[in-house]
Amino acid sequence: NAGVMQNPRHLVRRRGQEARLRCSPMKGHSHVYWYRQLPEEGLKFMVYLQKENIIDESGMPKERFSAEFPKEGPSILRIQQVVRGDSAAYFCASSPASGEKLFFGSGTQLSVL
Amino acid sequence: QKEVEQDPGPLSVPEGAIVSLNCTYSNSAFQYFMWYRQYSRKGPELLMYTYSSGNKEDGRFTAQVDKSSKYISLFIRDSQPSDSATYLCAMSDANNNDMRFGAGTRLTVKP
């Protein structure tokens, strides 16, 4: 039973480019969460999605950032026109239902040059 | 004031020591309390999960929750070098929509 799969593991982008981060939840999990982590800091909540729905995006910047979790396929976190401040580790987590334990992927390290 | 406060350390102990990691919080709506372990360049791994005040034990790990004081702890007995990692406390309300994490405490256990 594969865990939460994130790809790519590392992503390098130049300023102004787009970054697409993918997350496949654990089998049977329909709830997906995205977090961002900077060095020496904890995980910052960004967005919570269920299949085809955004439940809570209160932690996600209003501009340049978007997330989706389509009926088929992985969840995507999209960052348009990246800036150096977007460099961070982005973690995805999934759970089978609200209130259940979260299981994390290995993260995508985004570096913006 | 942050919702979840956690001393970032670093904390260094000799092998076999008892380790105490702590977090305080301000939001009385938090109902679920968790401890995650994160190795370098890896995703957080769930260690302990509890939703009531009191102690919960799992092997060498004991999680303690005091809701009246808004204080949680993780104790590691007979610490091993393989316990060297960053430990993050996390908590959420009943809906678990928005889990809040502490900054993480970096622990090193020296052989």
Coordinates of C-alpha atoms in Angstrom, one line a residue:
Chain A
N1 CA 0.0 0.0 0.0
A2 CA 1.9 3.0 -1.3
G3 CA 2.0 6.1 0.9
V4 CA 1.4 9.7 -0.2
M5 CA 3.4 10.3 -3.3
Q6 CA 4.7 13.7 -4.3
N7 CA 6.6 14.7 -7.4
P8 CA 8.8 16.0 -8.4
R9 CA 11.1 15.6 -5.4
H10 CA 13.1 18.7 -6.4
L11 CA 12.0 21.5 -8.7
V12 CA 14.1 24.4 -9.9
R13 CA 12.4 27.4 -11.5
R14 CA 13.6 30.8 -12.6
R15 CA 11.7 33.9 -11.4
G16 CA 8.5 34.4 -13.4
Q17 CA 8.1 30.7 -14.4
E18 CA 5.3 28.4 -13.2
A19 CA 5.7 25.6 -10.7
R20 CA 3.4 22.6 -10.6
L21 CA 3.6 20.3 -7.7
R22 CA 1.7 17.0 -7.7
C23 CA 0.4 14.8 -4.9
S24 CA -1.3 11.4 -5.1
P25 CA -2.9 10.6 -1.7
M26 CA -2.9 7.2 -0.1
K27 CA -5.3 4.7 -1.5
G28 CA -8.8 5.3 0.0
H29 CA -8.0 8.8 1.1
S30 CA -10.2 11.6 -0.3
H31 CA -8.9 14.5 1.8
V32 CA -5.7 16.3 0.8
Y33 CA -3.8 19.1 2.6
W34 CA -0.9 21.2 1.4
Y35 CA 1.6 22.7 3.7
R36 CA 4.7 24.8 3.2
Q37 CA 7.8 24.6 5.3
L38 CA 10.7 27.0 5.5
P39 CA 14.0 26.2 7.3
E40 CA 13.8 26.3 11.1
E41 CA 10.0 26.9 10.8
G42 CA 7.1 24.6 11.3
L43 CA 4.6 23.5 8.7
K44 CA 2.3 26.3 7.5
F45 CA -1.2 25.2 6.4
M46 CA -2.1 26.4 2.9
V47 CA -5.1 24.6 1.6
Y48 CA -7.5 21.6 2.3
L49 CA -9.3 19.9 -0.5
Q50 CA -11.6 17.0 -1.0
K51 CA -12.3 15.5 -4.4
E52 CA -13.2 18.4 -6.8
N53 CA -13.8 20.8 -3.9
I54 CA -11.7 23.3 -2.0
I55 CA -12.8 23.2 1.6
D56 CA -10.4 25.7 3.2
E57 CA -7.9 27.9 1.4
S58 CA -7.3 30.4 4.2
G59 CA -3.6 29.7 4.3
M60 CA -2.9 30.2 0.6
P61 CA -1.9 33.5 -0.9
K62 CA -4.7 35.1 -2.9
E63 CA -2.5 35.7 -5.9
R64 CA -0.4 33.4 -8.0
F65 CA -1.3 30.3 -6.0
S66 CA -4.0 27.8 -6.8
A67 CA -4.8 24.2 -6.0
E68 CA -7.1 21.5 -7.4
F69 CA -8.0 17.9 -6.6
P70 CA -9.8 16.6 -9.7
K71 CA -12.1 13.6 -9.8
E72 CA -9.4 11.6 -11.5
G73 CA -5.6 12.1 -11.0
P74 CA -3.4 13.8 -8.4
S75 CA -3.9 17.0 -6.5
I76 CA -2.0 19.9 -8.1
L77 CA -0.5 22.9 -6.3
R78 CA 0.2 25.6 -8.9
I79 CA 2.4 28.6 -8.4
Q80 CA 2.4 31.1 -11.2
Q81 CA 5.2 33.7 -11.8
V82 CA 7.3 32.3 -9.0
V83 CA 9.5 34.6 -6.9
R84 CA 12.5 33.8 -4.7
G85 CA 10.4 33.9 -1.6
D86 CA 8.4 30.9 -2.9
S87 CA 11.5 28.7 -2.3
A88 CA 10.5 26.2 0.3
A89 CA 9.6 22.6 0.9
Y90 CA 5.9 21.9 0.0
F91 CA 4.4 18.9 1.7
C92 CA 1.1 17.2 0.9
A93 CA -0.8 15.1 3.4
S94 CA -3.9 12.9 3.1
S95 CA -6.5 11.4 5.3
P96 CA -9.5 9.2 4.8
A97 CA -11.9 11.6 6.4
S98 CA -12.0 14.9 8.3
G99 CA -10.7 14.5 11.9
E100 CA -8.5 11.6 11.0
K101 CA -4.8 11.4 11.2
L102 CA -2.7 13.0 8.4
F103 CA -0.1 11.0 6.5
F104 CA 2.5 13.1 4.7
G105 CA 4.4 12.7 1.5
S106 CA 8.2 13.3 1.2
G107 CA 7.7 16.8 -0.1
T108 CA 8.8 18.8 -3.1
Q109 CA 11.7 21.2 -2.6
L110 CA 11.1 24.2 -4.8
S111 CA 14.1 26.4 -5.5
V112 CA 13.6 29.7 -7.4
L113 CA 16.7 31.1 -9.0
Chain B
Q1 CA 1.6 35.4 20.1
K2 CA 1.6 32.3 17.9
E3 CA -1.2 29.8 18.3
V4 CA 1.3 27.0 19.0
E5 CA 4.6 27.7 20.7
Q6 CA 7.4 25.2 20.6
D7 CA 11.0 25.7 21.6
P8 CA 13.1 25.1 18.5
G9 CA 16.1 23.9 20.4
P10 CA 18.5 22.5 19.3
L11 CA 18.5 19.9 22.0
S12 CA 21.4 17.5 22.5
V13 CA 21.4 14.6 24.9
P14 CA 23.5 11.5 25.5
E15 CA 22.2 8.1 24.5
G16 CA 20.0 6.6 27.1
A17 CA 18.7 9.9 28.4
I18 CA 15.1 10.8 28.9
V19 CA 14.0 13.5 26.5
S20 CA 11.2 15.9 27.2
L21 CA 9.7 18.0 24.4
N22 CA 6.9 20.5 25.0
C23 CA 4.4 22.7 23.3
T24 CA 1.9 25.3 24.6
Y25 CA -1.1 26.6 22.7
S26 CA -3.7 29.3 23.0
N27 CA -6.7 28.0 21.1
S28 CA -9.1 26.2 23.4
A29 CA -10.9 24.7 20.4
F30 CA -8.0 22.3 19.7
Q31 CA -9.2 18.8 20.3
Y32 CA -6.7 16.6 18.6
F33 CA -3.0 16.5 19.6
M34 CA -0.2 14.9 17.6
W35 CA 3.5 14.5 17.6
Y36 CA 5.3 14.1 14.3
R37 CA 9.0 13.1 13.8
Q38 CA 10.7 14.5 10.7
Y39 CA 14.1 13.3 9.5
S40 CA 16.2 15.6 7.3
R41 CA 14.7 15.9 3.8
K42 CA 11.8 13.7 4.6
G43 CA 8.1 14.2 5.3
P44 CA 6.7 14.3 8.9
E45 CA 5.9 10.9 10.3
L46 CA 3.1 10.5 12.8
L47 CA 4.3 9.3 16.2
M48 CA 1.5 9.9 18.6
Y49 CA -2.2 10.9 18.3
T50 CA -4.5 11.7 21.2
Y51 CA -7.6 13.6 21.9
S52 CA -8.0 13.6 25.6
S53 CA -6.1 14.9 28.6
G54 CA -3.8 12.5 30.3
N55 CA -1.0 10.2 29.2
K56 CA -0.7 7.9 26.2
E57 CA 2.2 5.4 26.0
D58 CA 3.6 3.6 23.0
G59 CA 6.9 1.8 23.5
R60 CA 9.5 4.3 24.6
F61 CA 7.2 7.3 23.8
T62 CA 4.7 8.9 26.1
A63 CA 2.5 11.7 25.0
Q64 CA 0.9 13.9 27.7
V65 CA -1.9 16.4 27.3
D66 CA -3.0 18.9 29.9
K67 CA -6.0 20.8 28.3
S68 CA -6.5 23.0 31.4
S69 CA -3.0 24.4 31.1
K70 CA -3.0 24.2 27.3
Y71 CA 0.3 22.2 27.4
I72 CA 1.4 19.0 25.7
S73 CA 4.6 17.0 26.1
L74 CA 6.3 14.1 24.5
F75 CA 8.7 12.0 26.5
I76 CA 11.3 9.7 25.0
R77 CA 12.8 7.1 27.3
D78 CA 16.1 5.4 26.7
S79 CA 16.8 7.7 23.8
Q80 CA 18.7 6.3 20.8
P81 CA 20.9 7.9 18.1
S82 CA 18.1 6.9 15.7
D83 CA 15.8 9.2 17.5
S84 CA 17.8 12.2 16.2
A85 CA 15.3 14.2 14.2
T86 CA 13.0 17.2 14.4
Y87 CA 9.9 16.7 16.5
L88 CA 6.8 18.7 15.6
C89 CA 3.8 19.1 17.8
A90 CA 0.5 19.5 15.9
M91 CA -3.1 20.2 17.0
S92 CA -6.4 20.7 15.4
D93 CA -10.0 21.5 16.1
A94 CA -12.8 18.9 15.9
N95 CA -13.1 19.3 12.1
N96 CA -9.4 18.9 11.6
N97 CA -9.6 21.4 8.8
D98 CA -6.6 23.5 9.7
M99 CA -4.0 21.6 11.7
R100 CA -1.5 23.9 13.4
F101 CA 2.1 22.9 13.8
G102 CA 4.8 24.0 16.2
A103 CA 8.1 25.2 14.8
G104 CA 9.7 21.8 15.6
T105 CA 12.5 20.9 18.1
R106 CA 15.7 19.6 16.6
L107 CA 16.9 16.7 18.8
T108 CA 20.4 15.0 18.6
V109 CA 21.1 11.9 20.6
K110 CA 24.8 11.3 20.9
P111 CA 26.2 7.8 21.1

